[in-house]
């Protein structure tokens, strides 16, 4: 879960909470990217997987909690600390130079993860099974 290499002060690394890229959140409740790009209910593990594929130094901290989260459900917990800049201030990655660019990239890549594509059919079956039920009530 931890992919921290030697060097770099963890306190100076950028922090990404799932709420920053969650399409179900408003900007007031913590979303930091446009809703069109944002992902529905991302997890810190998914964010960590995308950052790992970039080759950036990072640490997944699953027990940390975003301060604007009112309900403390398990899937909302966690954050990912990412080192984007060297000690001299130069970017470590060629294409991603800022926290905003990183959040947008992560949000576009999470739907392409195998864990997301595996969840798709199960969620569709669960939602379609409720459509065929008979409604009870006054006639």
Short mmCIF file of C-alpha atoms in Angstrom, two decimals:
data_model
loop_
_atom_site.label_atom_id
_atom_site.label_comp_id
_atom_site.label_asym_id
_atom_site.label_seq_id
_atom_site.Cartn_x
_atom_site.Cartn_y
_atom_site.Cartn_z
CA UNK A 1 0.00 0.00 0.00
CA UNK A 2 2.93 2.29 0.58
CA UNK A 3 5.14 3.12 -2.36
CA UNK A 4 7.42 5.72 -0.81
CA UNK A 5 10.95 5.86 -2.07
CA UNK A 6 13.83 7.39 -0.17
CA UNK A 7 14.08 11.16 -0.25
CA UNK A 8 11.44 13.82 -0.19
CA UNK A 9 9.58 15.22 2.77
CA UNK A 10 6.12 13.66 3.06
CA UNK A 11 4.70 16.87 4.54
CA UNK A 12 5.51 18.77 1.34
CA UNK A 13 3.80 16.26 -0.94
CA UNK A 14 0.41 17.01 -2.52
CA UNK A 15 -2.62 15.40 -0.92
CA UNK A 16 -5.58 14.03 -2.90
CA UNK A 17 -8.77 13.02 -1.13
CA UNK A 18 -11.47 11.05 -3.04
CA UNK A 19 -13.88 13.95 -2.43
CA UNK A 20 -11.74 16.17 -4.68
CA UNK A 21 -12.70 14.14 -7.76
CA UNK A 22 -16.14 12.81 -6.68
CA UNK A 23 -18.95 13.77 -9.08
CA UNK A 24 -21.53 13.36 -6.30
CA UNK A 25 -19.97 16.21 -4.30
CA UNK A 26 -20.54 19.89 -4.81
CA UNK A 27 -17.70 22.37 -4.90
CA UNK A 28 -18.85 23.56 -1.50
CA UNK A 29 -18.45 20.02 -0.12
CA UNK A 30 -14.96 19.56 -1.57
CA UNK A 31 -15.00 18.73 -5.30
CA UNK A 32 -12.11 20.54 -7.03
CA UNK A 33 -12.48 19.57 -10.68
CA UNK A 34 -15.34 20.09 -13.17
CA UNK A 35 -18.29 17.74 -12.70
CA UNK A 36 -18.01 16.54 -16.32
CA UNK A 37 -14.55 15.11 -15.60
CA UNK A 38 -15.24 13.90 -12.04
CA UNK A 39 -15.83 10.23 -11.15
CA UNK A 40 -18.66 8.74 -9.11
CA UNK A 41 -17.48 7.62 -5.65
CA UNK A 42 -13.73 7.09 -6.19
CA UNK A 43 -11.69 5.35 -3.50
CA UNK A 44 -8.20 6.16 -2.25
CA UNK A 45 -7.05 2.76 -3.51
CA UNK A 46 -8.19 3.59 -7.06
CA UNK A 47 -6.40 6.94 -6.89
CA UNK A 48 -3.28 5.16 -5.66
CA UNK A 49 -3.44 2.66 -8.53
CA UNK A 50 -3.55 5.44 -11.14
CA UNK A 51 -0.72 7.39 -9.49
CA UNK A 52 1.35 4.20 -9.30
CA UNK A 53 0.89 3.69 -13.06
CA UNK A 54 2.39 7.17 -13.59
CA UNK A 55 5.52 6.16 -11.71
CA UNK A 56 5.24 8.99 -9.17
CA UNK A 57 6.26 8.54 -5.55
CA UNK A 58 3.15 8.24 -3.42
CA UNK A 59 1.67 6.89 -0.21
CA UNK A 60 -1.89 5.66 0.25
CA UNK A 61 -3.16 6.54 3.73
CA UNK A 62 -6.44 4.59 4.09
CA UNK A 63 -7.33 5.75 7.61
CA UNK A 64 -7.18 9.50 7.02
CA UNK A 65 -10.45 11.41 6.80
CA UNK A 66 -11.38 14.50 4.78
CA UNK A 67 -12.62 17.25 7.10
CA UNK A 68 -15.62 18.22 4.93
CA UNK A 69 -17.02 14.68 4.88
CA UNK A 70 -20.05 14.67 7.13
CA UNK A 71 -20.81 10.95 6.94
CA UNK A 72 -17.86 8.73 7.70
CA UNK A 73 -18.53 5.70 5.53
CA UNK A 74 -15.74 3.24 4.83
CA UNK A 75 -15.46 3.91 1.10
CA UNK A 76 -14.98 7.64 1.77
CA UNK A 77 -11.97 7.22 4.03
CA UNK A 78 -8.41 7.71 2.89
CA UNK A 79 -6.13 10.00 1.00
CA UNK A 80 -3.12 9.73 -1.28
CA UNK A 81 0.03 11.80 -0.79
CA UNK A 82 1.92 12.36 -4.06
CA UNK A 83 5.30 13.93 -4.75
CA UNK A 84 4.97 16.07 -7.88
CA UNK A 85 8.08 18.26 -7.52
CA UNK A 86 11.75 17.65 -6.80
CA UNK A 87 13.52 19.40 -3.95
CA UNK A 88 14.59 22.10 -6.43
CA UNK A 89 10.97 22.65 -7.60
CA UNK A 90 11.13 20.93 -10.99
CA UNK A 91 8.32 18.53 -11.93
CA UNK A 92 9.01 14.80 -11.60
CA UNK A 93 6.66 13.86 -14.48
CA UNK A 94 6.81 15.15 -18.07
CA UNK A 95 3.09 15.81 -18.61
CA UNK A 96 1.76 16.37 -15.08
CA UNK A 97 3.15 19.51 -13.52
CA UNK A 98 0.43 20.59 -11.07
CA UNK A 99 -2.03 19.13 -8.59
CA UNK A 100 -4.96 20.17 -10.81
CA UNK A 101 -3.54 18.33 -13.81
CA UNK A 102 -2.98 15.26 -11.63
CA UNK A 103 -6.56 15.28 -10.30
CA UNK A 104 -8.00 15.61 -13.81
CA UNK A 105 -5.77 12.79 -15.11
CA UNK A 106 -6.71 10.52 -12.19
CA UNK A 107 -10.42 11.24 -12.76
CA UNK A 108 -10.16 10.32 -16.44
CA UNK A 109 -8.23 7.10 -15.73
CA UNK A 110 -10.29 5.64 -12.84
CA UNK A 111 -13.20 4.53 -15.09
CA UNK A 112 -10.67 2.58 -17.20
CA UNK A 113 -9.40 0.54 -14.22
CA UNK A 114 -10.13 -3.20 -14.21
CA UNK A 115 -11.71 -2.91 -10.77
CA UNK A 116 -14.23 -0.39 -12.14
CA UNK A 117 -15.05 -2.39 -15.26
CA UNK A 118 -15.61 -5.52 -13.13
CA UNK A 119 -18.15 -3.69 -10.96
CA UNK A 120 -20.21 -2.48 -13.92
CA UNK A 121 -22.42 -5.53 -14.70
CA UNK A 122 -23.14 -6.28 -11.03
CA UNK A 123 -24.38 -2.77 -10.41
CA UNK A 124 -26.57 -2.88 -13.51
CA UNK A 125 -28.21 -6.16 -12.41
CA UNK A 126 -28.93 -4.77 -8.95
CA UNK A 127 -30.57 -1.64 -10.33
CA UNK A 128 -32.60 -3.47 -13.00
CA UNK A 129 -34.00 -6.02 -10.53
CA UNK A 130 -35.88 -3.28 -8.69
CA UNK A 131 -37.72 -2.19 -11.86
CA UNK A 132 -39.85 -5.35 -12.15
CA UNK A 133 -41.29 -5.28 -8.64
CA UNK A 134 -44.96 -4.61 -8.17
CA UNK A 135 -45.91 -1.49 -6.30
CA UNK A 136 -48.09 -1.82 -3.26
CA UNK A 137 -50.43 0.90 -2.21
CA UNK A 138 -53.87 2.38 -2.68
CA UNK A 139 -55.58 1.83 -6.00
#
